[in-house]
């Protein structure tokens, strides 16, 4: 179930784009904090150079967007939620909610002035779902 709504976050009101997946929250969290996977699920990230493969509070690096490398800094990373600044501008927050029974919700929290990024967030959620669903062991 995909949902778009305005939500309160520690950074204030944000546009929340989320999707419920039939995968464990730990698997979804691993996918969104592993910088080597960002180009696989984000349609606008084509490369990553980072101080840490798995982000943590304070991780820095740069991402390659169409035609340009830009710096990033992880500003918080705790309790299955992380935020960052890209070129020192607050960017999307990323969160995984454990819903139990091997289900979770992945949510992107966009600053309200970045509402135009919503279609990219929706595509990112679709890509994450495909990656995580394909990684599930087959039931025999």
PDB file of C-alpha atoms in Angstrom:
ATOM      1  CA  UNK A   1       0.000   0.000   0.000  1.00  0.00           C
ATOM      2  CA  UNK A   2       1.523   3.286  -1.116  1.00  0.00           C
ATOM      3  CA  UNK A   3       0.573   6.454   0.741  1.00  0.00           C
ATOM      4  CA  UNK A   4       1.332  10.167   0.348  1.00  0.00           C
ATOM      5  CA  UNK A   5       0.494  12.465   3.248  1.00  0.00           C
ATOM      6  CA  UNK A   6       1.740  15.395   5.284  1.00  0.00           C
ATOM      7  CA  UNK A   7       3.370  14.218   8.506  1.00  0.00           C
ATOM      8  CA  UNK A   8       5.119  15.695  11.548  1.00  0.00           C
ATOM      9  CA  UNK A   9       8.770  14.711  11.860  1.00  0.00           C
ATOM     10  CA  UNK A  10      11.564  15.868  14.162  1.00  0.00           C
ATOM     11  CA  UNK A  11      12.409  18.377  11.397  1.00  0.00           C
ATOM     12  CA  UNK A  12       8.815  19.704  11.235  1.00  0.00           C
ATOM     13  CA  UNK A  13       6.080  19.148   8.641  1.00  0.00           C
ATOM     14  CA  UNK A  14       7.176  16.998   5.731  1.00  0.00           C
ATOM     15  CA  UNK A  15       5.555  15.257   2.800  1.00  0.00           C
ATOM     16  CA  UNK A  16       5.698  11.543   3.602  1.00  0.00           C
ATOM     17  CA  UNK A  17       5.743   9.051   0.730  1.00  0.00           C
ATOM     18  CA  UNK A  18       5.582   5.463   1.986  1.00  0.00           C
ATOM     19  CA  UNK A  19       4.973   1.895   0.927  1.00  0.00           C
ATOM     20  CA  UNK A  20       4.210  -1.235   2.946  1.00  0.00           C
ATOM     21  CA  UNK A  21       6.321  -4.244   1.978  1.00  0.00           C
ATOM     22  CA  UNK A  22       6.156  -7.928   2.841  1.00  0.00           C
ATOM     23  CA  UNK A  23       9.767  -8.079   4.024  1.00  0.00           C
ATOM     24  CA  UNK A  24      11.366  -7.855   7.474  1.00  0.00           C
ATOM     25  CA  UNK A  25      12.200  -4.329   8.625  1.00  0.00           C
ATOM     26  CA  UNK A  26      15.835  -5.343   9.153  1.00  0.00           C
ATOM     27  CA  UNK A  27      16.171  -6.257   5.460  1.00  0.00           C
ATOM     28  CA  UNK A  28      14.648  -2.952   4.333  1.00  0.00           C
ATOM     29  CA  UNK A  29      16.902  -1.014   6.716  1.00  0.00           C
ATOM     30  CA  UNK A  30      19.977  -2.829   5.391  1.00  0.00           C
ATOM     31  CA  UNK A  31      19.021  -1.823   1.837  1.00  0.00           C
ATOM     32  CA  UNK A  32      18.578   1.875   2.549  1.00  0.00           C
ATOM     33  CA  UNK A  33      21.741   2.324   4.651  1.00  0.00           C
ATOM     34  CA  UNK A  34      24.068   0.430   2.273  1.00  0.00           C
ATOM     35  CA  UNK A  35      25.549   3.120   0.023  1.00  0.00           C
ATOM     36  CA  UNK A  36      26.527   0.537  -2.621  1.00  0.00           C
ATOM     37  CA  UNK A  37      22.804  -0.111  -3.184  1.00  0.00           C
ATOM     38  CA  UNK A  38      21.713   3.521  -3.553  1.00  0.00           C
ATOM     39  CA  UNK A  39      22.233   3.571  -7.355  1.00  0.00           C
ATOM     40  CA  UNK A  40      20.117   0.404  -7.623  1.00  0.00           C
ATOM     41  CA  UNK A  41      17.036   1.897  -6.013  1.00  0.00           C
ATOM     42  CA  UNK A  42      17.368   5.645  -6.570  1.00  0.00           C
ATOM     43  CA  UNK A  43      16.635   6.749 -10.137  1.00  0.00           C
ATOM     44  CA  UNK A  44      18.771   9.900  -9.692  1.00  0.00           C
ATOM     45  CA  UNK A  45      21.895   8.513  -7.984  1.00  0.00           C
ATOM     46  CA  UNK A  46      24.413   7.073 -10.427  1.00  0.00           C
ATOM     47  CA  UNK A  47      27.386   6.684  -8.097  1.00  0.00           C
ATOM     48  CA  UNK A  48      28.409   7.019  -4.453  1.00  0.00           C
ATOM     49  CA  UNK A  49      31.692   7.702  -2.719  1.00  0.00           C
ATOM     50  CA  UNK A  50      31.324   7.504   1.051  1.00  0.00           C
ATOM     51  CA  UNK A  51      33.373   7.330   4.227  1.00  0.00           C
ATOM     52  CA  UNK A  52      31.217   4.360   5.266  1.00  0.00           C
ATOM     53  CA  UNK A  53      29.589   1.639   3.203  1.00  0.00           C
ATOM     54  CA  UNK A  54      26.769   1.480   5.748  1.00  0.00           C
ATOM     55  CA  UNK A  55      25.855   4.992   6.769  1.00  0.00           C
ATOM     56  CA  UNK A  56      25.879   6.191  10.346  1.00  0.00           C
ATOM     57  CA  UNK A  57      25.558   9.572  12.005  1.00  0.00           C
ATOM     58  CA  UNK A  58      28.293  11.776  10.541  1.00  0.00           C
ATOM     59  CA  UNK A  59      28.981   9.743   7.393  1.00  0.00           C
ATOM     60  CA  UNK A  60      30.098  12.016   4.561  1.00  0.00           C
ATOM     61  CA  UNK A  61      30.722  11.565   0.880  1.00  0.00           C
ATOM     62  CA  UNK A  62      29.368  12.494  -2.475  1.00  0.00           C
ATOM     63  CA  UNK A  63      26.727  11.193  -4.849  1.00  0.00           C
ATOM     64  CA  UNK A  64      26.730  11.406  -8.606  1.00  0.00           C
ATOM     65  CA  UNK A  65      23.512  12.919  -9.887  1.00  0.00           C
ATOM     66  CA  UNK A  66      22.834  13.448 -13.591  1.00  0.00           C
ATOM     67  CA  UNK A  67      25.923  15.330 -14.774  1.00  0.00           C
ATOM     68  CA  UNK A  68      27.427  16.297 -11.410  1.00  0.00           C
ATOM     69  CA  UNK A  69      28.939  14.979  -8.175  1.00  0.00           C
ATOM     70  CA  UNK A  70      27.509  16.647  -5.035  1.00  0.00           C
ATOM     71  CA  UNK A  71      28.574  16.330  -1.386  1.00  0.00           C
ATOM     72  CA  UNK A  72      26.382  14.820   1.316  1.00  0.00           C
ATOM     73  CA  UNK A  73      26.482  14.490   5.080  1.00  0.00           C
ATOM     74  CA  UNK A  74      24.341  12.190   7.219  1.00  0.00           C
ATOM     75  CA  UNK A  75      22.892  14.408   9.950  1.00  0.00           C
ATOM     76  CA  UNK A  76      21.150  11.689  11.981  1.00  0.00           C
ATOM     77  CA  UNK A  77      20.972   7.913  11.868  1.00  0.00           C
ATOM     78  CA  UNK A  78      19.154   6.121  14.687  1.00  0.00           C
ATOM     79  CA  UNK A  79      16.081   4.005  15.368  1.00  0.00           C
ATOM     80  CA  UNK A  80      15.721   2.998  11.699  1.00  0.00           C
ATOM     81  CA  UNK A  81      15.562   6.603  10.530  1.00  0.00           C
ATOM     82  CA  UNK A  82      18.207   8.700   8.817  1.00  0.00           C
ATOM     83  CA  UNK A  83      18.414  12.225   7.464  1.00  0.00           C
ATOM     84  CA  UNK A  84      20.981  13.974   5.372  1.00  0.00           C
ATOM     85  CA  UNK A  85      22.041  17.217   3.777  1.00  0.00           C
ATOM     86  CA  UNK A  86      22.999  17.288   0.114  1.00  0.00           C
ATOM     87  CA  UNK A  87      25.113  20.307  -0.857  1.00  0.00           C
ATOM     88  CA  UNK A  88      24.309  21.472   2.696  1.00  0.00           C
ATOM     89  CA  UNK A  89      20.574  21.624   1.867  1.00  0.00           C
ATOM     90  CA  UNK A  90      18.220  19.451   3.979  1.00  0.00           C
ATOM     91  CA  UNK A  91      17.100  16.519   1.826  1.00  0.00           C
ATOM     92  CA  UNK A  92      14.705  13.579   2.248  1.00  0.00           C
ATOM     93  CA  UNK A  93      14.576  11.657   5.483  1.00  0.00           C
ATOM     94  CA  UNK A  94      14.421   7.864   5.224  1.00  0.00           C
ATOM     95  CA  UNK A  95      12.602   5.630   7.697  1.00  0.00           C
ATOM     96  CA  UNK A  96      11.677   1.977   8.150  1.00  0.00           C
ATOM     97  CA  UNK A  97       8.772   1.052  10.444  1.00  0.00           C
ATOM     98  CA  UNK A  98       8.539  -2.546  11.678  1.00  0.00           C
ATOM     99  CA  UNK A  99       4.930  -3.730  11.231  1.00  0.00           C
ATOM    100  CA  UNK A 100       5.547  -7.271  12.528  1.00  0.00           C
ATOM    101  CA  UNK A 101       4.928 -10.564  10.707  1.00  0.00           C
ATOM    102  CA  UNK A 102       7.803  -9.838   8.274  1.00  0.00           C
ATOM    103  CA  UNK A 103       6.154  -6.610   7.100  1.00  0.00           C
ATOM    104  CA  UNK A 104       7.478  -3.074   7.161  1.00  0.00           C
ATOM    105  CA  UNK A 105       6.830   0.409   5.877  1.00  0.00           C
ATOM    106  CA  UNK A 106       9.554   2.359   4.093  1.00  0.00           C
ATOM    107  CA  UNK A 107       8.930   6.103   4.205  1.00  0.00           C
ATOM    108  CA  UNK A 108      10.669   9.047   2.582  1.00  0.00           C
ATOM    109  CA  UNK A 109      10.109  12.374   4.337  1.00  0.00           C
ATOM    110  CA  UNK A 110      10.447  15.286   1.931  1.00  0.00           C
ATOM    111  CA  UNK A 111      10.836  18.913   2.978  1.00  0.00           C
ATOM    112  CA  UNK A 112       7.682  20.647   1.760  1.00  0.00           C
ATOM    113  CA  UNK A 113       9.626  22.795  -0.713  1.00  0.00           C
ATOM    114  CA  UNK A 114      10.773  19.565  -2.416  1.00  0.00           C
ATOM    115  CA  UNK A 115       7.285  18.349  -3.340  1.00  0.00           C
ATOM    116  CA  UNK A 116       8.454  18.019  -6.960  1.00  0.00           C
ATOM    117  CA  UNK A 117      10.686  15.158  -5.808  1.00  0.00           C
ATOM    118  CA  UNK A 118       7.617  13.022  -4.931  1.00  0.00           C
ATOM    119  CA  UNK A 119       7.564  11.081  -8.261  1.00  0.00           C
ATOM    120  CA  UNK A 120      11.244  10.188  -7.770  1.00  0.00           C
ATOM    121  CA  UNK A 121      10.468   8.972  -4.246  1.00  0.00           C
ATOM    122  CA  UNK A 122       7.625   6.830  -5.580  1.00  0.00           C
ATOM    123  CA  UNK A 123       9.958   5.275  -8.167  1.00  0.00           C
ATOM    124  CA  UNK A 124      12.583   4.682  -5.447  1.00  0.00           C
ATOM    125  CA  UNK A 125      10.000   2.827  -3.346  1.00  0.00           C
ATOM    126  CA  UNK A 126       9.020   0.690  -6.348  1.00  0.00           C
ATOM    127  CA  UNK A 127      12.694  -0.123  -6.979  1.00  0.00           C
ATOM    128  CA  UNK A 128      13.286  -0.994  -3.312  1.00  0.00           C
ATOM    129  CA  UNK A 129      10.250  -3.263  -3.315  1.00  0.00           C
ATOM    130  CA  UNK A 130      11.548  -5.092  -6.406  1.00  0.00           C
ATOM    131  CA  UNK A 131      15.048  -5.484  -4.935  1.00  0.00           C
ATOM    132  CA  UNK A 132      13.776  -6.713  -1.571  1.00  0.00           C
ATOM    133  CA  UNK A 133      11.072  -8.993  -2.969  1.00  0.00           C
ATOM    134  CA  UNK A 134      13.574 -10.576  -5.398  1.00  0.00           C
ATOM    135  CA  UNK A 135      15.969 -11.199  -2.476  1.00  0.00           C
ATOM    136  CA  UNK A 136      13.357 -13.147  -0.466  1.00  0.00           C
ATOM    137  CA  UNK A 137      13.978 -16.880  -0.350  1.00  0.00           C
ATOM    138  CA  UNK A 138      11.564 -18.887  -2.444  1.00  0.00           C
ATOM    139  CA  UNK A 139       8.917 -20.842  -0.528  1.00  0.00           C
ATOM    140  CA  UNK A 140       9.149 -24.523  -1.345  1.00  0.00           C
TER     141      UNK A 140
END
